[in-house]
Structure formats: C-alpha cells, structure tokens
CSV table of C-alpha atoms and ligand atoms in Angstrom, one decimal:
chain,number,residue,atom,x,y,z
A,291,UNK,CA,108.5,245.5,144.1
A,292,UNK,CA,109.6,248.4,146.2
A,293,UNK,CA,108.2,250.1,149.2
A,294,UNK,CA,106.2,253.3,149.2
A,295,UNK,CA,109.0,255.2,150.9
A,296,UNK,CA,111.6,254.0,148.4
A,297,UNK,CA,109.3,254.9,145.5
A,298,UNK,CA,108.7,258.3,147.0
A,299,UNK,CA,112.4,259.0,147.4
A,300,UNK,CA,113.1,258.0,143.8
A,301,UNK,CA,110.4,260.2,142.5
A,302,UNK,CA,111.5,263.2,144.6
A,303,UNK,CA,115.2,262.7,143.6
A,304,UNK,CA,114.2,263.4,140.0
A,305,UNK,CA,112.5,266.7,140.7
A,306,UNK,CA,114.0,269.3,138.4
A,307,UNK,CA,113.7,273.0,137.6
A,308,UNK,CA,111.9,274.2,134.5
A,309,UNK,CA,113.2,277.8,134.4
A,310,UNK,CA,111.2,281.0,134.9
A,311,UNK,CA,108.8,283.2,133.0
A,312,UNK,CA,107.4,286.7,133.4
A,313,UNK,CA,103.6,286.9,133.8
A,314,UNK,CA,101.2,289.8,134.2
A,315,UNK,CA,100.5,290.7,137.9
A,316,UNK,CA,97.0,289.5,137.8
A,317,UNK,CA,98.1,286.0,136.5
A,318,UNK,CA,100.7,285.6,139.2
A,319,UNK,CA,98.4,284.4,141.9
A,320,UNK,CA,99.5,281.0,143.2
A,321,UNK,CA,102.8,281.1,141.3
A,322,UNK,CA,106.2,280.9,142.9
A,323,UNK,CA,108.4,284.0,142.8
A,324,UNK,CA,111.6,283.6,140.8
A,325,UNK,CA,112.9,287.0,141.9
A,326,UNK,CA,113.3,289.0,145.1
A,327,UNK,CA,110.8,291.8,145.4
A,328,UNK,CA,112.4,295.0,146.9
A,329,UNK,CA,111.0,298.1,148.3
A,330,UNK,CA,111.3,300.7,145.5
A,331,UNK,CA,110.7,303.5,148.1
A,332,UNK,CA,110.7,303.7,151.8
A,333,UNK,CA,107.5,302.3,153.4
A,334,UNK,CA,105.6,304.4,154.0
A,335,UNK,CA,107.1,306.7,151.4
A,336,UNK,CA,106.4,309.9,153.4
A,337,UNK,CA,105.2,310.8,156.9
A,338,UNK,CA,101.7,309.7,156.4
A,339,UNK,CA,98.7,311.1,158.3
A,340,UNK,CA,96.6,308.2,159.6
A,341,UNK,CA,93.5,310.1,160.8
A,342,UNK,CA,91.3,312.9,159.5
A,343,UNK,CA,91.8,315.9,161.9
A,344,UNK,CA,94.4,318.6,162.4
A,345,UNK,CA,98.2,318.6,162.6
A,346,UNK,CA,100.0,320.7,165.2
A,347,UNK,CA,103.5,321.1,166.5
A,348,UNK,CA,103.5,319.1,169.8
A,349,UNK,CA,105.6,321.7,171.6
A,350,UNK,CA,102.9,324.3,171.0
A,351,UNK,CA,100.4,322.4,173.1
A,352,UNK,CA,100.2,323.7,176.6
A,353,UNK,CA,96.7,324.3,177.8
A,354,UNK,CA,93.5,322.4,176.8
A,355,UNK,CA,91.6,325.8,176.5
A,356,UNK,CA,94.1,327.0,173.9
A,357,UNK,CA,92.4,327.6,170.5
A,358,UNK,CA,94.3,326.7,167.3
A,359,UNK,CA,93.6,328.8,164.2
A,360,UNK,CA,93.3,326.6,161.1
A,361,UNK,CA,95.9,327.9,158.7
A,362,UNK,CA,95.2,325.7,155.7
A,363,UNK,CA,94.0,322.2,154.6
A,364,UNK,CA,96.1,319.3,153.4
A,365,UNK,CA,94.1,316.8,151.3
A,366,UNK,CA,95.5,313.3,150.4
A,367,UNK,CA,97.3,313.4,147.1
A,368,UNK,CA,98.5,317.0,147.5
A,369,UNK,CA,102.0,318.4,147.9
A,370,UNK,CA,103.3,318.8,151.4
A,371,UNK,CA,101.8,321.8,153.2
A,372,UNK,CA,103.9,324.1,155.5
A,373,UNK,CA,102.8,325.4,158.9
A,374,UNK,CA,103.9,329.0,158.9
A,375,UNK,CA,102.8,329.9,162.5
A,376,UNK,CA,103.8,327.2,165.0
A,377,UNK,CA,100.9,328.2,167.3
A,378,UNK,CA,98.3,327.4,164.5
A,379,UNK,CA,97.3,324.1,162.9
A,380,UNK,CA,96.6,322.6,159.5
A,381,UNK,CA,93.5,320.4,158.7
A,382,UNK,CA,94.8,317.1,157.4
A,383,UNK,CA,93.2,314.1,155.7
A,384,UNK,CA,94.1,310.4,156.1
A,385,UNK,CA,96.8,309.6,153.5
A,386,UNK,CA,98.1,313.2,153.2
A,387,UNK,CA,101.7,314.2,153.8
A,388,UNK,CA,102.3,315.5,157.4
A,389,UNK,CA,102.7,319.2,156.9
A,390,UNK,CA,106.2,320.7,157.4
A,391,UNK,CA,106.5,322.2,160.9
A,392,UNK,CA,104.0,319.7,162.5
A,393,UNK,CA,104.6,316.4,164.1
A,394,UNK,CA,101.3,315.3,165.7
A,395,UNK,CA,97.8,314.8,164.5
A,396,UNK,CA,94.6,315.1,166.5
A,397,UNK,CA,91.5,313.4,165.2
A,398,UNK,CA,88.3,315.3,164.5
A,399,UNK,CA,86.6,313.1,167.2
A,400,UNK,CA,88.9,314.8,169.8
A,401,UNK,CA,88.4,318.3,168.6
A,402,UNK,CA,85.8,321.0,168.9
A,403,UNK,CA,85.9,323.1,165.7
A,404,UNK,CA,84.3,326.5,165.7
A,405,UNK,CA,84.6,328.7,162.6
A,406,UNK,CA,88.3,328.7,161.6
A,407,UNK,CA,89.7,327.5,164.9
A,408,UNK,CA,89.6,324.4,167.1
A,409,UNK,CA,90.2,323.2,170.7
A,410,UNK,CA,91.7,319.9,171.6
A,411,UNK,CA,89.6,317.7,173.9
A,412,UNK,CA,92.0,314.8,174.7
A,413,UNK,CA,95.4,314.0,176.0
A,414,UNK,CA,98.0,314.4,173.2
A,415,UNK,CA,101.1,312.2,172.6
A,416,UNK,CA,103.9,313.5,170.4
A,417,UNK,CA,103.8,311.9,167.0
A,418,UNK,CA,100.4,310.4,167.4
A,419,UNK,CA,98.4,309.4,164.3
A,420,UNK,CA,101.5,309.7,162.1
A,421,UNK,CA,102.9,306.7,160.2
A,422,UNK,CA,106.5,307.8,159.9
A,423,UNK,CA,108.4,307.5,156.6
A,424,UNK,CA,110.4,304.2,156.3
A,425,UNK,CA,109.3,302.8,159.6
A,426,UNK,CA,107.9,299.6,158.0
A,427,UNK,CA,110.7,299.1,155.5
A,428,UNK,CA,113.6,301.2,154.2
A,429,UNK,CA,114.1,301.5,150.4
A,430,UNK,CA,115.7,298.3,148.9
A,431,UNK,CA,114.6,296.1,151.7
A,432,UNK,CA,113.5,292.6,150.4
A,433,UNK,CA,109.7,292.5,150.9
A,434,UNK,CA,109.1,289.0,149.3
A,435,UNK,CA,111.8,286.5,148.6
A,436,UNK,CA,112.4,284.3,145.6
A,437,UNK,CA,110.7,281.0,146.3
A,438,UNK,CA,107.6,282.6,148.0
A,439,UNK,CA,104.2,281.4,146.7
A,440,UNK,CA,102.1,284.4,145.7
A,441,UNK,CA,98.9,284.7,147.6
A,442,UNK,CA,96.2,287.4,147.2
A,443,UNK,CA,97.7,289.3,150.1
A,444,UNK,CA,101.1,289.5,148.3
A,445,UNK,CA,99.4,291.2,145.3
A,446,UNK,CA,99.2,294.3,147.6
A,447,UNK,CA,103.0,294.4,147.8
A,448,UNK,CA,103.7,293.6,144.1
A,449,UNK,CA,101.2,296.3,143.1
A,450,UNK,CA,102.6,298.9,145.5
A,451,UNK,CA,106.2,298.5,144.3
A,452,UNK,CA,105.0,298.8,140.7
A,453,UNK,CA,105.4,295.2,139.5
A,454,UNK,CA,102.9,295.1,136.7
A,455,UNK,CA,104.6,291.8,135.6
A,456,UNK,CA,106.3,289.3,137.8
A,457,UNK,CA,109.1,286.7,137.3
A,458,UNK,CA,107.8,283.3,138.5
A,459,UNK,CA,109.0,279.7,138.2
A,460,UNK,CA,107.9,277.9,135.1
A,461,UNK,CA,105.8,274.8,135.4
A,462,UNK,CA,106.5,271.8,133.2
A,463,UNK,CA,104.4,271.2,130.1
A,464,UNK,CA,102.2,268.2,130.8
A,465,UNK,CA,100.5,265.6,128.5
A,466,UNK,CA,97.8,263.4,130.0
A,467,UNK,CA,97.3,260.2,128.1
A,468,UNK,CA,94.4,257.8,128.6
A,469,UNK,CA,94.7,254.3,127.3
A,470,UNK,CA,92.3,251.5,126.7
A,471,UNK,CA,90.0,250.1,124.0
A,472,UNK,CA,87.0,250.2,126.4
A,473,UNK,CA,87.2,254.0,126.9
A,474,UNK,CA,85.0,256.4,124.9
A,475,UNK,CA,84.7,260.2,125.1
A,476,UNK,CA,82.4,261.9,127.6
A,477,UNK,CA,80.0,262.9,124.8
A,478,UNK,CA,79.6,259.3,123.6
A,479,UNK,CA,76.9,256.8,124.5
A,480,UNK,CA,78.9,253.8,125.7
A,481,UNK,CA,78.1,250.4,124.3
A,482,UNK,CA,77.4,247.8,127.0
A,483,UNK,CA,81.1,246.8,127.2
A,484,UNK,CA,82.5,250.4,127.1
A,485,UNK,CA,82.9,253.1,129.7
A,486,UNK,CA,83.4,256.9,129.4
A,487,UNK,CA,86.9,258.0,130.2
A,488,UNK,CA,86.8,259.9,133.4
A,489,UNK,CA,90.0,259.9,135.4
A,490,UNK,CA,91.9,261.8,132.8
A,491,UNK,CA,89.4,264.6,133.1
A,492,UNK,CA,89.9,264.5,136.8
A,493,UNK,CA,93.7,264.8,136.3
A,494,UNK,CA,93.2,267.7,133.9
A,495,UNK,CA,91.0,269.5,136.5
A,496,UNK,CA,93.4,268.8,139.4
A,497,UNK,CA,96.2,270.3,137.3
A,498,UNK,CA,94.0,273.3,136.6
A,499,UNK,CA,93.5,273.7,140.3
A,500,UNK,CA,97.3,273.6,140.6
A,501,UNK,CA,97.5,276.3,138.0
A,502,UNK,CA,98.7,274.1,135.1
A,503,UNK,CA,97.1,273.4,131.7
A,504,UNK,CA,97.4,269.7,130.8
A,505,UNK,CA,96.8,268.5,127.2
A,506,UNK,CA,94.8,265.3,126.9
A,507,UNK,CA,95.4,262.5,124.3
A,508,UNK,CA,94.1,259.0,124.0
A,509,UNK,CA,95.6,255.7,122.8
A,510,UNK,CA,93.9,252.4,122.2
A,511,UNK,CA,95.5,249.2,123.3
A,512,UNK,CA,97.5,248.9,120.1
A,513,UNK,CA,101.2,248.5,120.1
A,514,UNK,CA,102.0,250.6,117.1
A,515,UNK,CA,99.6,253.4,118.1
A,516,UNK,CA,101.0,253.5,121.6
A,517,UNK,CA,104.6,253.7,120.3
A,518,UNK,CA,103.9,256.5,117.8
A,519,UNK,CA,101.9,258.6,120.2
A,520,UNK,CA,104.5,258.2,123.0
A,521,UNK,CA,107.2,259.2,120.6
A,522,UNK,CA,105.4,262.4,119.7
A,523,UNK,CA,104.7,263.3,123.3
A,524,UNK,CA,108.2,262.6,124.5
A,525,UNK,CA,109.4,265.1,121.9
A,526,UNK,CA,106.9,267.8,122.8
A,527,UNK,CA,106.3,267.7,126.6
A,528,UNK,CA,108.2,267.7,129.9
A,529,UNK,CA,106.0,265.3,131.7
A,530,UNK,CA,103.6,262.5,130.8
A,531,UNK,CA,100.8,261.5,133.1
A,532,UNK,CA,99.6,258.1,131.8
A,533,UNK,CA,96.5,256.3,132.9
A,534,UNK,CA,96.1,252.6,132.4
A,535,UNK,CA,98.0,249.9,130.5
A,536,UNK,CA,100.7,249.3,133.1
A,537,UNK,CA,99.3,246.3,134.9
A,538,UNK,CA,99.9,242.6,134.0
A,539,UNK,CA,97.2,242.3,131.4
A,540,UNK,CA,97.8,240.9,127.9
A,541,UNK,CA,97.2,244.3,126.4
A,542,UNK,CA,99.2,246.3,128.9
A,543,UNK,CA,101.8,247.4,126.3
A,544,UNK,CA,102.9,250.7,127.8
A,545,UNK,CA,105.9,249.8,130.0
A,546,UNK,CA,107.5,248.0,127.1
A,547,UNK,CA,106.7,250.8,124.7
A,548,UNK,CA,108.2,253.3,127.0
A,549,UNK,CA,111.5,251.5,127.6
A,550,UNK,CA,111.8,250.8,123.9
A,551,UNK,CA,111.7,254.6,123.3
A,552,UNK,CA,114.6,255.1,125.8
A,553,UNK,CA,112.6,256.0,128.9
A,554,UNK,CA,114.4,254.3,131.7
A,555,UNK,CA,112.1,252.6,134.2
A,556,UNK,CA,113.1,253.8,137.7
A,557,UNK,CA,110.5,251.5,139.3
A,558,UNK,CA,107.5,249.4,138.3
A,559,UNK,CA,105.1,248.2,141.0
A,560,UNK,CA,105.0,249.5,144.5
A,561,UNK,CA,103.9,247.7,147.8
A,562,UNK,CA,100.8,249.8,148.1
A,563,UNK,CA,97.0,249.7,147.7
A,564,UNK,CA,95.6,251.2,145.7
A,565,UNK,CA,98.0,251.8,142.9
A,566,UNK,CA,100.3,248.7,143.0
A,567,UNK,CA,101.1,248.7,139.2
A,568,UNK,CA,102.5,252.3,139.2
A,569,UNK,CA,105.3,252.8,136.7
A,570,UNK,CA,107.8,255.6,136.9
A,571,UNK,CA,110.6,256.5,134.5
A,572,UNK,CA,112.7,259.2,132.9
A,573,UNK,CA,114.4,259.9,129.6
A,574,UNK,CA,116.9,262.8,130.1
A,575,UNK,CA,114.5,265.6,131.1
A,576,UNK,CA,111.3,263.8,130.2
A,577,UNK,CA,109.4,262.3,133.2
A,578,UNK,CA,106.7,259.7,133.0
A,579,UNK,CA,104.2,258.9,135.7
A,580,UNK,CA,102.3,255.9,134.5
A,581,UNK,CA,99.3,255.4,136.8
A,582,UNK,CA,97.1,252.3,136.9
A,583,UNK,CA,93.8,253.2,135.2
A,584,UNK,CA,91.5,252.5,138.1
A,585,UNK,CA,90.2,255.9,139.1
A,586,UNK,CA,91.1,255.5,142.8
A,587,UNK,CA,94.6,254.2,141.9
A,588,UNK,CA,95.1,257.2,139.6
A,589,UNK,CA,93.9,259.5,142.4
A,590,UNK,CA,96.2,258.1,145.1
A,591,UNK,CA,99.3,257.9,142.8
A,592,UNK,CA,98.8,261.4,141.5
A,593,UNK,CA,98.6,262.8,145.0
A,594,UNK,CA,101.2,260.7,146.7
A,595,UNK,CA,103.9,261.0,144.0
A,596,UNK,CA,103.2,263.5,141.3
A,597,UNK,CA,102.0,266.5,143.5
A,598,UNK,CA,105.1,266.5,145.8
A,599,UNK,CA,107.3,266.0,142.7
A,600,UNK,CA,105.7,269.0,141.0
A,601,UNK,CA,106.0,271.1,144.2
A,602,UNK,CA,109.7,270.4,144.4
A,603,UNK,CA,110.1,271.1,140.7
A,604,UNK,CA,108.5,274.5,140.8
A,605,UNK,CA,110.0,275.4,144.3
A,606,UNK,CA,106.7,275.3,146.2
A,607,UNK,CA,106.5,274.3,149.8
A,608,UNK,CA,104.9,270.9,150.2
A,609,UNK,CA,103.3,270.3,153.6
A,610,UNK,CA,102.1,266.9,154.7
A,611,UNK,CA,99.4,267.3,157.3
A,612,UNK,CA,98.9,264.8,160.1
A,613,UNK,CA,95.6,263.3,161.2
A,614,UNK,CA,94.4,261.4,164.2
A,615,UNK,CA,92.5,258.2,163.5
A,616,UNK,CA,89.1,258.4,165.1
A,617,UNK,CA,88.5,254.6,165.1
A,618,UNK,CA,90.7,251.5,164.8
A,619,UNK,CA,91.3,250.4,161.2
A,620,UNK,CA,92.2,246.8,160.2
A,621,UNK,CA,94.2,246.2,157.0
A,622,UNK,CA,95.9,242.8,156.7
A,623,UNK,CA,97.9,242.8,153.5
A,624,UNK,CA,101.6,243.6,153.9
A,625,UNK,CA,101.2,246.8,151.9
A,626,UNK,CA,100.9,250.5,152.6
A,627,UNK,CA,97.2,251.3,152.5
A,628,UNK,CA,96.0,254.7,151.2
A,629,UNK,CA,92.8,254.7,153.2
A,630,UNK,CA,90.1,257.1,152.0
A,631,UNK,CA,88.8,259.3,154.8
A,632,UNK,CA,86.7,262.3,155.7
A,633,UNK,CA,88.5,264.7,158.0
A,634,UNK,CA,87.2,267.2,160.6
A,635,UNK,CA,88.9,269.7,162.9
A,636,UNK,CA,88.2,269.2,166.6
A,637,UNK,CA,90.0,271.0,169.4
A,638,UNK,CA,92.7,272.1,167.0
A,639,UNK,CA,93.4,268.6,165.7
A,640,UNK,CA,92.4,267.0,162.4
A,641,UNK,CA,90.5,263.8,162.9
A,642,UNK,CA,90.1,261.2,160.2
A,643,UNK,CA,87.2,258.8,159.7
A,644,UNK,CA,88.2,256.0,157.4
A,645,UNK,CA,85.7,254.7,154.9
A,646,UNK,CA,87.0,252.1,152.5
A,647,UNK,CA,84.5,252.1,149.6
A,648,UNK,CA,84.4,249.3,147.1
A,649,UNK,CA,88.0,249.2,146.1
A,650,UNK,CA,90.0,251.0,143.5
A,651,UNK,CA,87.3,250.8,140.8
A,652,UNK,CA,84.7,252.6,142.9
A,653,UNK,CA,85.1,256.1,141.6
A,654,UNK,CA,82.0,257.5,143.3
A,655,UNK,CA,83.1,257.0,146.9
A,656,UNK,CA,86.2,259.3,146.9
A,657,UNK,CA,84.0,262.2,145.9
A,658,UNK,CA,82.5,262.0,149.4
A,659,UNK,CA,86.0,261.8,151.0
A,660,UNK,CA,88.6,264.5,151.7
A,661,UNK,CA,91.8,262.5,151.0
A,662,UNK,CA,93.8,259.4,151.9
A,663,UNK,CA,95.3,258.6,155.2
A,664,UNK,CA,98.7,256.8,154.6
A,665,UNK,CA,98.7,253.7,156.8
A,666,UNK,CA,102.3,252.4,156.5
A,667,UNK,CA,103.1,248.8,155.7
A,668,UNK,CA,104.1,246.5,158.5
A,669,UNK,CA,101.0,246.6,160.7
A,670,UNK,CA,97.5,245.1,160.4
A,671,UNK,CA,95.7,247.2,163.0
A,672,UNK,CA,96.0,251.0,163.1
A,673,UNK,CA,94.6,252.2,166.4
A,674,UNK,CA,92.3,255.0,167.3
A,675,UNK,CA,94.3,258.0,168.4
A,676,UNK,CA,97.3,257.1,166.3
A,677,UNK,CA,98.7,259.9,164.1
A,678,UNK,CA,99.4,259.4,160.3
A,679,UNK,CA,100.1,261.4,157.3
A,680,UNK,CA,97.2,262.7,155.3
A,681,UNK,CA,97.1,263.3,151.5
A,682,UNK,CA,94.2,265.7,150.7
A,683,UNK,CA,92.4,265.7,147.3
A,684,UNK,CA,92.2,269.4,147.4
A,685,UNK,CA,93.6,272.4,149.3
A,686,UNK,CA,92.4,272.0,152.9
A,687,UNK,CA,92.5,275.6,153.8
A,688,UNK,CA,90.3,277.0,151.1
B,954,AMP,P1,94.2,249.3,133.4
B,954,AMP,O1,95.1,250.0,134.3
B,954,AMP,O2,94.4,249.8,131.9
B,954,AMP,O3,94.3,247.9,133.5
B,954,AMP,O4,92.7,249.8,133.8
B,954,AMP,C1,92.2,249.4,135.0
B,954,AMP,C2,90.7,249.8,135.1
B,954,AMP,O5,90.6,251.2,135.0
B,954,AMP,C3,89.9,249.3,133.9
B,954,AMP,O6,88.7,248.8,134.4
B,954,AMP,C4,89.8,250.4,133.0
B,954,AMP,O7,88.6,250.4,132.2
B,954,AMP,C5,89.7,251.6,134.0
B,954,AMP,N1,90.2,252.8,133.4
B,954,AMP,C6,91.3,252.9,132.7
B,954,AMP,N2,91.5,254.2,132.2
B,954,AMP,C7,90.4,254.9,132.6
B,954,AMP,C8,89.9,256.2,132.5
B,954,AMP,N3,90.6,257.1,131.8
B,954,AMP,N4,88.8,256.6,133.1
B,954,AMP,C9,88.1,255.7,133.8
B,954,AMP,N5,88.4,254.4,134.0
B,954,AMP,C10,89.6,254.0,133.4
B,955,MG,MG1,93.7,249.2,130.1
C-alpha cells in the first residue's frame, strides 16, 4: 500500500493534454484559453469623451465669466466633429469621439447653459474627462494569455475584440461506470436487499459543475459483462471513473478485468480513510480512476485525485486552500484521514469544524459539510489552531 502523497504524485504525473477546440463565445465561460487574446485596436480606440457636457480647447479658457458659444453637437456613435472656432465649444455625449480642435471636456453639472452658449463654473484641468486613445492598451497587446480561465468578466474583453468564437483546451471524454448487483436505477423501487445507485449521479453532476458531460454506464458483478463493457469503454473514452468492485470482496472483479485488458495498475490501495481500495491505472492514453463504491469514499477520491488531475490536464490552476482546525481531532489509525468539515471565514481565516459522520457509507452526512480536511498520516491528535489542506466539495467562492 502506498501513502497519499505517493499516490497523488503518481496521479498528477500522468496528467496529459487533450488538445483544443473552438467554442462559441457564450459557451466559453469556465473554459481555459488555448490562444492569446490580442487587442485588435488601441484601447480605447479613439479619444473617448467620458462625461456629457461640452468640449473646449483648454488654451481658450481664461476667465470664468467667458461665454462659449455652442458650435455643434457630437452624439456617441457619430463621426468625429471639428471645432472651427477655437473660442467656441461643442456639446459632447459620453462615448463620443473628442472633436478635433478640442482637448478638454466640462460636464453639464459644471456649466450654466443659456440659449446657445454656456459658462464654466468650475476649475478646469487640461485633458479632463477624456479617455485618451490607446492609454489602456496599444493595438496587438496581449489582453488575456493562453492558459487563462475564462470568467464572466473576461467575456467583456473577448466580445470587445470581436471573438465570437474562442479556442479553448479540450476536456477528456469521460465514462462513469457503476458496478454492483445490488444497485438499481433511480426510478426503480428497490427490493429489500437492493439500493438505488446514487454516487454515479453525484459524479455526473460534479462533472457538470466542472463543465464536462460524463456518460453513465452500469455493470453487474459478472466477469464477462465487466470485461466486455470495459473493452468498449476503453476504445471510446479518454477517462473512466469507476465506482465499486475494487475492494477485497469475492465479486470485486474489476482490477483483474482492467489489467487483463492491458490497463497497467499504477497503484491499488492507499493508506487513507475513506477510500483505501482506490485503484488507478493507465493504458496508453486511457486513464482509469477506480473508486471504492461507498459514496463518501467516491467523494474523497474524486476530489483528492481526479479533480487536480483534470485541472492539470486542461491547464487550469488548482488551488489547495488551507484551513485552521477549530477543535482538537483524534484519529488513531496510521492513515491519512479525510475528515469531513464545515468551514467558515472568521477574521480573514477559514476555520474548520470536523464532524465525522457514520463512516464511508453514510452518504447523508457529507451533504451538510463543505469538504474534507486532509489530516496527514503519522499523528493521532490534530490540535486546534493547526493548519491543514482543505478539499472542498464545490467552488468555495461562488
Ligand atoms: P464496493 O466498492 O463495490 O464494495 O461497494 C461498497 C459499498 O458501496 C457497497 O455497500 C455498495 O452497495 C455501495 N455502492 C457501490 N456503488 C454504489 C453506487 N453507485 N451508489 C451508491 N452506493 C454504491
Ligand atoms: Mg460492489
């Protein structure tokens, strides 16, 4: 059996790229850019008026009693106006091009307008209320770099440079495979010795939250059926997320079936709780995460190993937040303990309250938790105030 850190390193060392694809702008949210986004024009593209008011030539302003005759009006979206008489002014609207012959804008709030002329009621600075062309970015500047994760705020940039479609990294195709004779579909009425399959739907939903569609399949604990299905999935998908059938039970046929199909076992069983029977392997470009079927084990293994592997494979930053233990925690077995916890910000720190639940089969308890605190092997008491890694079940900042 190997340690959690060894298992983690093996998993991450197999991260791989799955190429890129072009998606419509509106579908690019959350994806990772596979191209640099450049300024197609200077930013702003012209000397932009930032206030409704009048534009003057600064040098013409001498005396607050001076009256400026309004020569013309410059609406936004119109061709650049020209000030013919430098002692006059042009009415300008926010977003319009600063008229030729002017350099300064005075807002309506600082003007008294009477008939076709106005007087300035405030101190004037040369160039005020003008967003000068190219002062944010010159043309061809890189505005977003390849590898950046697209957030709603970035859609502004993509839209403004005319990217109606965007090149992003491609996610692997993923099959989710449940296993076990005791499992029945959600729509069924289970017999007394059966249960409805649940954790595979959780996996599918978590993938959906991560922007990936996973296809679900089921196999019974039957050697021939397992082998046939695995063979089909290996040919069709990049990744297989398996649930169940990897422990030491008499009907846990999956590890043998995988190796017989050429999937190399990179490790089986990890010094951790929950999730000790975790099996991980590869066949060329095909990667298998075989999670133990207990819902809490599936949950911890998926988040501890698969999510960082996926992030590395699609080029996404993976951040491991740290939490402060609020109370002492005792855990005697010489294993890494993924302890379920609720977390709360207090004075800028994230505090974790551990609540153990009834073991890895208790699937109701995690729904009240926020994630796992990773309490590393080699200790039996983890003290209040100590800081550990946190593995959230969902995006913490939403
Ligand atoms: P296994 O890893 O196959 O030994 O399964 C461990 C436990 O998890 C058993 O009690 C299974 O019934 C349960 N289990 C396996 N797969 C699922 C599933 N898809 N949904 C809910 N429970 C499951
Ligand atoms: Mg089973």
